[in-house]
Backbone as CSV, one residue per row, in Angstrom:
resi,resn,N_x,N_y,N_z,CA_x,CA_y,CA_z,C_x,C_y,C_z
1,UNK,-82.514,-39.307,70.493,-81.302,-38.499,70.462,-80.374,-38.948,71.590
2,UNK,-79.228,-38.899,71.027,-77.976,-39.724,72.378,-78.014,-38.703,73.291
3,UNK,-78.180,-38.884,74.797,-77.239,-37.856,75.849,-76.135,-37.767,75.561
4,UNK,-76.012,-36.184,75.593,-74.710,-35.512,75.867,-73.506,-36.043,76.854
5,UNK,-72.622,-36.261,76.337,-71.306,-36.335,77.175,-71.384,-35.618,78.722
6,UNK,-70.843,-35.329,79.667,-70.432,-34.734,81.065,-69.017,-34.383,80.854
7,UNK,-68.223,-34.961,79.823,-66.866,-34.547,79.805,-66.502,-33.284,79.541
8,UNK,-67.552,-32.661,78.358,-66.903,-30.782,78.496,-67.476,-29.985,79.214
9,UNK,-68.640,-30.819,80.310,-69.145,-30.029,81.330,-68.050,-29.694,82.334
10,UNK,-67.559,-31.169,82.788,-66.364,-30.991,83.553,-65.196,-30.425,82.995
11,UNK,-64.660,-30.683,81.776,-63.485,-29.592,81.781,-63.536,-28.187,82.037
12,UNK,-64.905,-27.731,80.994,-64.999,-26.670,81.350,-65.288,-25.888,83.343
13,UNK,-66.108,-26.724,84.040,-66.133,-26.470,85.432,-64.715,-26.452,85.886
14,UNK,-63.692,-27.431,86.188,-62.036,-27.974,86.396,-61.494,-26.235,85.973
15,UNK,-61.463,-26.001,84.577,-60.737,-25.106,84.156,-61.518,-23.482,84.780
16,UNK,-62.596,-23.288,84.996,-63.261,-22.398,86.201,-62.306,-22.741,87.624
17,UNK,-62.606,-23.667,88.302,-62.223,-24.314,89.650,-60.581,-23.674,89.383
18,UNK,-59.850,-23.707,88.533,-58.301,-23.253,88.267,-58.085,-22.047,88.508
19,UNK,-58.996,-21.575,87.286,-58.784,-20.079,87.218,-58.949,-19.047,88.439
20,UNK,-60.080,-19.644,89.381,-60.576,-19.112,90.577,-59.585,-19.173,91.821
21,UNK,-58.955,-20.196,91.630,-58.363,-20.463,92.454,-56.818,-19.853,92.148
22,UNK,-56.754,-18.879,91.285,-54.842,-18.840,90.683,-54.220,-20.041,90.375
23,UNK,-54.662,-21.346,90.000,-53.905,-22.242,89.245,-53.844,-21.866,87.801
24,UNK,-52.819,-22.791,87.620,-52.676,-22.524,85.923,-53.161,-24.067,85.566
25,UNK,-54.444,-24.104,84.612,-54.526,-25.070,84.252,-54.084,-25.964,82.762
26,UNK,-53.998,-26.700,82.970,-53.110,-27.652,82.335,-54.232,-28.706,81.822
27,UNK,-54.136,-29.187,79.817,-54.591,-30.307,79.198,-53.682,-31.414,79.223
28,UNK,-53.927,-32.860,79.889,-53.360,-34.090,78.593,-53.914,-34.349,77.271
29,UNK,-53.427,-34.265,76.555,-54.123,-34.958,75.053,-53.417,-35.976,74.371
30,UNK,-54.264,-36.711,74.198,-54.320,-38.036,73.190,-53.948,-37.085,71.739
31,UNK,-52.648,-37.676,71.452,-53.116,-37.000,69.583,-52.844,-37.639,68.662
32,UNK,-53.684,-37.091,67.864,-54.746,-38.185,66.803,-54.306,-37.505,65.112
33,UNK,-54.619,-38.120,64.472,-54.224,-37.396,63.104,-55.559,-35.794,63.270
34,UNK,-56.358,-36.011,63.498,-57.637,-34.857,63.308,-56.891,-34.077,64.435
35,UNK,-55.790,-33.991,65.683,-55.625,-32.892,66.577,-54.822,-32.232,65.905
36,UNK,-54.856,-31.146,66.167,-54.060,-29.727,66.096,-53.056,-29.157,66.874
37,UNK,-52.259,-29.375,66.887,-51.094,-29.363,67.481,-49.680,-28.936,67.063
38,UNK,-49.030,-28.394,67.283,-47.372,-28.482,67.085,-46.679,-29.661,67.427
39,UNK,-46.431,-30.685,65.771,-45.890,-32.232,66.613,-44.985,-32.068,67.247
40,UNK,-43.838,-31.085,67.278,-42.550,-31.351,67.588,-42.387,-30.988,69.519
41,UNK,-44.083,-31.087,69.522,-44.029,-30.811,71.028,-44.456,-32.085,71.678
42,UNK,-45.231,-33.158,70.354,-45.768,-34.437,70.849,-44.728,-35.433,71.267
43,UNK,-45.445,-36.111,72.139,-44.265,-36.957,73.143,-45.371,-38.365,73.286
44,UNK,-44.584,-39.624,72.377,-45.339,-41.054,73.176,-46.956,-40.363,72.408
45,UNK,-47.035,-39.745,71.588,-48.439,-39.374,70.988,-49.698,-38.961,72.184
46,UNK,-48.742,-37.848,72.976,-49.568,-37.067,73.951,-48.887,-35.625,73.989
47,UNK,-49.516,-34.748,74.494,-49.151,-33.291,74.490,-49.518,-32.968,75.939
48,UNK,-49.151,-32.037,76.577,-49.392,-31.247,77.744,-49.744,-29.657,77.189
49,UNK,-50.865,-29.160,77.525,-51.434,-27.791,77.096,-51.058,-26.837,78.463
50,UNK,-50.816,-25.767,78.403,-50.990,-24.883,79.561,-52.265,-24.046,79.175
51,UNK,-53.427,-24.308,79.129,-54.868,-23.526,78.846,-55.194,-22.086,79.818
52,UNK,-54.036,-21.714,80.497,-54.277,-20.242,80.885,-54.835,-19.372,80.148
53,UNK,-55.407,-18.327,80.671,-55.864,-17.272,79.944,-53.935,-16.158,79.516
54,UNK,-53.366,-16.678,80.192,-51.860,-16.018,79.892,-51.417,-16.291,78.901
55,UNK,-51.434,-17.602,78.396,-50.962,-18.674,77.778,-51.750,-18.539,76.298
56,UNK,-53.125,-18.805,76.538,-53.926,-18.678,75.368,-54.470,-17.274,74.709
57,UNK,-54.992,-16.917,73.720,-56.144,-16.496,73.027,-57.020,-17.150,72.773
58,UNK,-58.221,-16.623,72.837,-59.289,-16.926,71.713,-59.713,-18.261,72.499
59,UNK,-59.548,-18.882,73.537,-59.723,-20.127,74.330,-61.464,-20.588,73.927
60,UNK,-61.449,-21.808,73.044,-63.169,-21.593,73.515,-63.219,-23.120,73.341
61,UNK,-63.863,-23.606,74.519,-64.301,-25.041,74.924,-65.427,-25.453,74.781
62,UNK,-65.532,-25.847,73.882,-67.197,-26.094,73.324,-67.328,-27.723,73.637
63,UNK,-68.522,-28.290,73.056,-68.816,-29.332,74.047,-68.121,-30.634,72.780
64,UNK,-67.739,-30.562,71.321,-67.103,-31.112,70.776,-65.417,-31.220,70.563
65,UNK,-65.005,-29.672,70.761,-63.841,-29.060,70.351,-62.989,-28.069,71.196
66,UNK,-62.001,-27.960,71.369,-61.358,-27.244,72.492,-60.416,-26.406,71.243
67,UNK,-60.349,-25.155,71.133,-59.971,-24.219,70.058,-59.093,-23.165,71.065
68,UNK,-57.760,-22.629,70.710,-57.038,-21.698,70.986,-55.820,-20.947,70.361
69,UNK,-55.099,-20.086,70.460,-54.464,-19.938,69.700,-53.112,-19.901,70.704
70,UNK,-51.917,-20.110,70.553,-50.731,-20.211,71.827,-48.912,-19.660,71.023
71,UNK,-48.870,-19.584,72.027,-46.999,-19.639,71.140,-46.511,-20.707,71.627
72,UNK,-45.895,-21.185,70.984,-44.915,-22.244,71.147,-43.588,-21.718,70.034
73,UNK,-42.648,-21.780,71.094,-41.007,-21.343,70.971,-41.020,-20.130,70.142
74,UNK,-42.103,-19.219,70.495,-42.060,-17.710,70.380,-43.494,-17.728,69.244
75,UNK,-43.657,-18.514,68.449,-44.447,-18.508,67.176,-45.957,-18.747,67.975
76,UNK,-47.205,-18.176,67.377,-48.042,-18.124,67.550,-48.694,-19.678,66.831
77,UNK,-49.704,-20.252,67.339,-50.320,-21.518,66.267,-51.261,-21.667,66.793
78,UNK,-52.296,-22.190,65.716,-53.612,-22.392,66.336,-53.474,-23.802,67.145
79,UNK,-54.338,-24.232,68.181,-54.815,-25.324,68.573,-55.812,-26.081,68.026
80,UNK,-56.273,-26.733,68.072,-57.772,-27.902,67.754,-57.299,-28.794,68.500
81,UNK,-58.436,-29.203,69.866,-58.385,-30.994,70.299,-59.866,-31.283,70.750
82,UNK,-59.744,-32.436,69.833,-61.266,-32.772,70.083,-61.251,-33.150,71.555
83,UNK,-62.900,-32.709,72.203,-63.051,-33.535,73.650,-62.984,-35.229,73.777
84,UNK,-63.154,-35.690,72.898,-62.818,-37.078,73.278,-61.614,-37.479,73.698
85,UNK,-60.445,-36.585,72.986,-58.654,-37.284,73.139,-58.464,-36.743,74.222
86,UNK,-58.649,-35.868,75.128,-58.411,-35.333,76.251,-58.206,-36.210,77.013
87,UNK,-57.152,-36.619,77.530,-56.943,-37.576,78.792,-57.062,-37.107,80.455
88,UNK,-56.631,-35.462,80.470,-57.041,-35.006,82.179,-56.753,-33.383,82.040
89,UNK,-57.550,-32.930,82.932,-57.484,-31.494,83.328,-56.846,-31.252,84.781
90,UNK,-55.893,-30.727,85.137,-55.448,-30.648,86.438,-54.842,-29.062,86.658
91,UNK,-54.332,-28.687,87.838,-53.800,-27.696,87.603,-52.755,-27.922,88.266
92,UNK,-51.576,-27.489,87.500,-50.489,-27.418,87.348,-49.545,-27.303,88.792
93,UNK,-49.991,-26.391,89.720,-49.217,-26.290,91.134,-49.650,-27.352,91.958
94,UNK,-50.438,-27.737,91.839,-50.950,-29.112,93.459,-51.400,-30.732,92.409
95,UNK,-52.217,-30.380,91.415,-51.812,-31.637,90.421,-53.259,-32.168,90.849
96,UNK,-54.051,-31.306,91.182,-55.596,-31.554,91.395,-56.405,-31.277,90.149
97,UNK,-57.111,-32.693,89.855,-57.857,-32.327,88.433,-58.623,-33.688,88.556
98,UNK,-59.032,-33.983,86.863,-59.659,-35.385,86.945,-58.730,-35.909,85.457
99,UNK,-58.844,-36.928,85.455,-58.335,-37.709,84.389,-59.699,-38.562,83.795
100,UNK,-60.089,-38.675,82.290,-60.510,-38.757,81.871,-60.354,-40.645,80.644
101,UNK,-61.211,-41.452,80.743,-60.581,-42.366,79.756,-60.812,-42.040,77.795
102,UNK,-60.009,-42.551,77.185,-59.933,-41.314,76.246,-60.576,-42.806,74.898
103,UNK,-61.486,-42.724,74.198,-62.552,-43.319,73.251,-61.709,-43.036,71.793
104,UNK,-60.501,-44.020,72.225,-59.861,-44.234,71.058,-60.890,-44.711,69.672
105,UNK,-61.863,-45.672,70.308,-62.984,-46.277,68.838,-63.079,-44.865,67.834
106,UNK,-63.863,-44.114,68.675,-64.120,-42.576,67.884,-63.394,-42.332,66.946
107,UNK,-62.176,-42.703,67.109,-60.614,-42.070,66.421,-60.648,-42.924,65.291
108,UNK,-60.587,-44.132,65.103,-60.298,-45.787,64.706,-61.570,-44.968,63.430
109,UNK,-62.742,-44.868,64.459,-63.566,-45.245,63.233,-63.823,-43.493,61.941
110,UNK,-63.020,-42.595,62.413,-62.840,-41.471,61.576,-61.968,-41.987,60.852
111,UNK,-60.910,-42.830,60.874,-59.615,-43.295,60.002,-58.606,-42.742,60.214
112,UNK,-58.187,-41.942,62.009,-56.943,-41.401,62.469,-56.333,-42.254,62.156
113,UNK,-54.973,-42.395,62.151,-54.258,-43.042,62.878,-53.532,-42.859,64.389
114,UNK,-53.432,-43.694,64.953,-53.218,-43.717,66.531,-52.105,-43.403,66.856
115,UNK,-51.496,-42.905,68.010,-49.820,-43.377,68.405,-50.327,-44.126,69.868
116,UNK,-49.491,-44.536,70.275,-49.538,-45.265,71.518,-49.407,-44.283,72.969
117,UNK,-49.934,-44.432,73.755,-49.849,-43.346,74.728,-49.626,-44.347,76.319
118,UNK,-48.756,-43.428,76.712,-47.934,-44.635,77.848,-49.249,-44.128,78.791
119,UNK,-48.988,-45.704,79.965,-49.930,-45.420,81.032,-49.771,-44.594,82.359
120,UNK,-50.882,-44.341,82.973,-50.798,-42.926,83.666,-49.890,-43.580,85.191
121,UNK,-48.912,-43.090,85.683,-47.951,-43.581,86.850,-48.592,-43.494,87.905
122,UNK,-48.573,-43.915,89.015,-49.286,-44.129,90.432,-48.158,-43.224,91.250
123,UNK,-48.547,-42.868,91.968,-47.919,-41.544,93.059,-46.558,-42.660,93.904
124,UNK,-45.582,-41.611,93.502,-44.488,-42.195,94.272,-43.540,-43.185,93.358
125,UNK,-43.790,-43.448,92.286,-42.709,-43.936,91.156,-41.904,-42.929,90.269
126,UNK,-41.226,-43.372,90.091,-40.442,-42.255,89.291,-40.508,-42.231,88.193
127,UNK,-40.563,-41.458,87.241,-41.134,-40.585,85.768,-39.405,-40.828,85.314
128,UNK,-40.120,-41.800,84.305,-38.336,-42.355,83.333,-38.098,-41.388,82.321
129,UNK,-39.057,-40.110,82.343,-38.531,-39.044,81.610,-38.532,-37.949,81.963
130,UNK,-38.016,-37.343,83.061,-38.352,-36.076,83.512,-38.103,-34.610,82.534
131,UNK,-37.780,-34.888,81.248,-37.461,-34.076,80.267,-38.878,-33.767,79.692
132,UNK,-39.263,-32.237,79.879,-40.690,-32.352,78.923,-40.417,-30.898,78.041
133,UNK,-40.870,-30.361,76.854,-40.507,-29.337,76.280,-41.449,-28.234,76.744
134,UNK,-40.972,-27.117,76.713,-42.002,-26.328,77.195,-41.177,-25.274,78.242
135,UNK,-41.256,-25.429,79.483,-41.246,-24.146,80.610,-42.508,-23.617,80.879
136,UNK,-42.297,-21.879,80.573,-43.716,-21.843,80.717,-44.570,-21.637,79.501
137,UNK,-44.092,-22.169,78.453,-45.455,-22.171,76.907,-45.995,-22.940,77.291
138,UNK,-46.927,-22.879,76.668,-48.652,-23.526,76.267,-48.538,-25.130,76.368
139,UNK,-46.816,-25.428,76.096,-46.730,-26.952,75.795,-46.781,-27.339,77.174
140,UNK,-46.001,-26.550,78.444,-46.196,-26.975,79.471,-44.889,-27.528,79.999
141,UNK,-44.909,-27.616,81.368,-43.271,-28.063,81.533,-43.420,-29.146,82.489
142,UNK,-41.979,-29.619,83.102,-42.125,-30.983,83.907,-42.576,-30.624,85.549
143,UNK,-42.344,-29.032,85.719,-42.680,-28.552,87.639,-44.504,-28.935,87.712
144,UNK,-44.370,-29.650,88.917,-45.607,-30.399,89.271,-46.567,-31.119,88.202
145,UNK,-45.743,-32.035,87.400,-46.339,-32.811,86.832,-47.285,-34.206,87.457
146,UNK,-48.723,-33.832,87.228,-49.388,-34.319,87.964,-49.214,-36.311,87.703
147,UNK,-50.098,-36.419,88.716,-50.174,-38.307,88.544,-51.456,-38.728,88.806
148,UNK,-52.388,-38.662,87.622,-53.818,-38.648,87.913,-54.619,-40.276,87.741
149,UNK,-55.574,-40.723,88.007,-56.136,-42.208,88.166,-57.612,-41.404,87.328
150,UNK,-57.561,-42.562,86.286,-58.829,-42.653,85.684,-59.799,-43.040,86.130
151,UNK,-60.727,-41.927,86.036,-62.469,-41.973,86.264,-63.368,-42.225,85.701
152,UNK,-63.986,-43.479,85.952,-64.989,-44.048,85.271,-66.100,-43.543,85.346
Protein backbone atom coordinates (compact mmCIF):
# COMPACT_ATOMS: atom_id res chain seq x y z
CA UNK A 1 0.00 0.00 0.00
CA UNK A 2 1.50 3.59 -1.05
CA UNK A 3 2.27 6.06 2.01
CA UNK A 4 0.08 8.68 2.49
CA UNK A 5 0.87 12.13 1.30
CA UNK A 6 2.08 14.87 4.38
CA UNK A 7 0.43 17.50 2.21
CA UNK A 8 -3.17 17.49 3.92
CA UNK A 9 -1.43 16.88 7.12
CA UNK A 10 0.19 20.16 6.66
CA UNK A 11 -2.55 22.15 5.27
CA UNK A 12 -4.68 21.09 7.59
CA UNK A 13 -1.93 21.91 10.72
CA UNK A 14 -1.00 25.72 8.57
CA UNK A 15 -4.81 26.34 8.54
CA UNK A 16 -4.96 25.44 12.67
CA UNK A 17 -1.51 27.57 13.08
CA UNK A 18 -3.95 30.60 11.26
CA UNK A 19 -6.86 30.22 12.93
CA UNK A 20 -5.02 30.26 16.40
CA UNK A 21 -3.23 32.83 15.71
CA UNK A 22 -6.26 35.42 14.20
CA UNK A 23 -4.90 35.07 10.66
CA UNK A 24 -7.10 34.65 7.90
CA UNK A 25 -5.98 31.87 5.98
CA UNK A 26 -5.62 31.87 2.48
CA UNK A 27 -5.45 28.76 -0.58
CA UNK A 28 -3.32 28.97 -3.99
CA UNK A 29 -4.85 26.60 -6.41
CA UNK A 30 -3.78 25.12 -9.52
CA UNK A 31 -7.14 24.76 -11.56
CA UNK A 32 -7.77 21.90 -13.36
CA UNK A 33 -10.87 20.86 -15.33
CA UNK A 34 -11.93 18.34 -12.07
CA UNK A 35 -11.62 21.87 -9.61
CA UNK A 36 -14.55 23.55 -8.47
CA UNK A 37 -14.48 26.84 -8.64
CA UNK A 38 -16.11 30.09 -9.89
CA UNK A 39 -13.97 30.60 -13.30
CA UNK A 40 -14.62 34.12 -13.54
CA UNK A 41 -12.47 34.41 -10.44
CA UNK A 42 -9.60 32.22 -12.21
CA UNK A 43 -6.55 34.15 -13.12
CA UNK A 44 -3.33 32.56 -15.36
CA UNK A 45 -5.39 29.13 -14.27
CA UNK A 46 -4.92 29.80 -10.43
CA UNK A 47 -7.40 31.01 -7.77
CA UNK A 48 -6.72 32.56 -4.31
CA UNK A 49 -9.27 31.02 -1.55
CA UNK A 50 -9.87 32.96 1.71
CA UNK A 51 -10.58 29.44 3.82
CA UNK A 52 -11.76 31.38 7.00
CA UNK A 53 -14.24 30.04 9.07
CA UNK A 54 -15.96 33.76 8.17
CA UNK A 55 -15.58 33.20 4.72
CA UNK A 56 -16.58 29.52 4.50
CA UNK A 57 -19.28 26.87 5.46
CA UNK A 58 -19.21 23.45 5.70
CA UNK A 59 -15.08 23.71 5.37
CA UNK A 60 -13.87 20.07 5.37
CA UNK A 61 -10.21 19.14 4.43
CA UNK A 62 -9.93 15.71 3.98
CA UNK A 63 -6.77 14.07 2.97
CA UNK A 64 -7.95 13.86 -0.96
CA UNK A 65 -10.36 16.89 -1.25
CA UNK A 66 -10.76 20.31 0.22
CA UNK A 67 -14.83 20.95 0.14
CA UNK A 68 -16.64 24.35 1.13
CA UNK A 69 -19.27 26.34 0.41
CA UNK A 70 -18.40 30.54 -0.05
CA UNK A 71 -19.99 33.62 -1.69
CA UNK A 72 -18.49 35.05 -4.30
CA UNK A 73 -20.02 38.57 -5.48
CA UNK A 74 -22.85 37.96 -2.98
CA UNK A 75 -23.90 34.31 -4.46
CA UNK A 76 -23.24 31.36 -2.44
CA UNK A 77 -21.16 28.24 -4.51
CA UNK A 78 -19.84 25.22 -3.65
CA UNK A 79 -16.00 24.68 -3.71
CA UNK A 80 -14.08 21.29 -4.66
CA UNK A 81 -10.03 21.38 -4.89
CA UNK A 82 -8.32 18.45 -4.97
CA UNK A 83 -5.08 18.32 -2.53
CA UNK A 84 -2.78 17.80 -5.21
CA UNK A 85 -3.53 21.38 -7.20
CA UNK A 86 -2.96 23.28 -4.10
CA UNK A 87 0.06 25.34 -4.65
CA UNK A 88 0.41 27.15 -0.82
CA UNK A 89 -1.32 27.83 2.40
CA UNK A 90 -0.29 31.13 4.01
CA UNK A 91 -2.01 33.57 5.98
CA UNK A 92 -3.02 36.43 4.60
CA UNK A 93 -1.61 39.40 7.13
CA UNK A 94 2.31 38.44 7.43
CA UNK A 95 2.33 35.94 4.25
CA UNK A 96 3.64 33.04 6.52
CA UNK A 97 2.71 29.61 5.15
CA UNK A 98 4.32 26.88 2.97
CA UNK A 99 4.09 26.55 -0.71
CA UNK A 100 3.62 23.35 -2.02
CA UNK A 101 4.89 21.78 -5.69
CA UNK A 102 1.70 20.98 -7.42
CA UNK A 103 1.71 17.02 -9.48
CA UNK A 104 0.42 18.29 -12.58
CA UNK A 105 1.07 14.23 -13.97
CA UNK A 106 -2.04 13.39 -11.61
CA UNK A 107 -4.05 15.93 -13.67
CA UNK A 108 -2.51 14.86 -17.33
CA UNK A 109 -3.24 11.41 -16.48
CA UNK A 110 -7.22 11.93 -15.30
CA UNK A 111 -7.55 13.79 -18.86
CA UNK A 112 -7.83 17.54 -17.22
CA UNK A 113 -6.89 19.83 -19.20
CA UNK A 114 -4.21 22.25 -17.85
CA UNK A 115 -3.89 26.13 -17.92
CA UNK A 116 -0.52 27.45 -17.38
CA UNK A 117 0.24 28.89 -14.00
CA UNK A 118 2.85 31.75 -13.76
CA UNK A 119 5.89 31.27 -11.47
CA UNK A 120 5.96 32.06 -7.83
CA UNK A 121 7.97 35.87 -7.52
CA UNK A 122 10.98 36.18 -5.11
CA UNK A 123 10.54 38.96 -2.36
CA UNK A 124 11.15 42.42 -3.51
CA UNK A 125 10.04 42.34 -7.34
CA UNK A 126 7.15 43.79 -8.34
CA UNK A 127 3.75 41.89 -9.10
CA UNK A 128 2.91 43.01 -12.96
CA UNK A 129 -0.60 42.61 -11.74
CA UNK A 130 -1.56 44.08 -8.68
CA UNK A 131 -5.31 43.76 -9.72
CA UNK A 132 -6.83 40.59 -8.03
CA UNK A 133 -10.80 40.07 -7.73
CA UNK A 134 -12.11 39.63 -4.54
CA UNK A 135 -11.61 42.15 -1.31
CA UNK A 136 -12.75 40.39 1.34
CA UNK A 137 -14.66 37.12 -0.48
CA UNK A 138 -13.47 33.80 -0.41
CA UNK A 139 -11.65 34.74 -3.79
CA UNK A 140 -9.33 36.83 -1.78
CA UNK A 141 -7.75 40.14 -2.48
CA UNK A 142 -4.29 41.73 -3.45
CA UNK A 143 -3.51 43.28 0.70
CA UNK A 144 -0.53 41.11 1.72
CA UNK A 145 -0.22 39.01 -1.07
CA UNK A 146 2.21 36.57 -0.07
CA UNK A 147 5.66 35.49 -2.03
CA UNK A 148 6.20 31.94 -1.09
CA UNK A 149 9.42 29.44 -2.31
CA UNK A 150 8.64 25.89 -2.98
CA UNK A 151 9.23 23.04 -0.62
CA UNK A 152 10.58 20.04 -1.53
Amino acid sequence: MPETSTKPYLLRALYEWCTDNGYTPYLAVHVDARTRVPREFVKDGEIVLNISFDATSGLQMGNDWIEFSARFGGISQKVEVQVPNVLAIYARENGQGMAFPVDKQASVEEGAELEAVPPVQAPGEDDPDPTRPGGNSAAGGNAGRARLKVVK
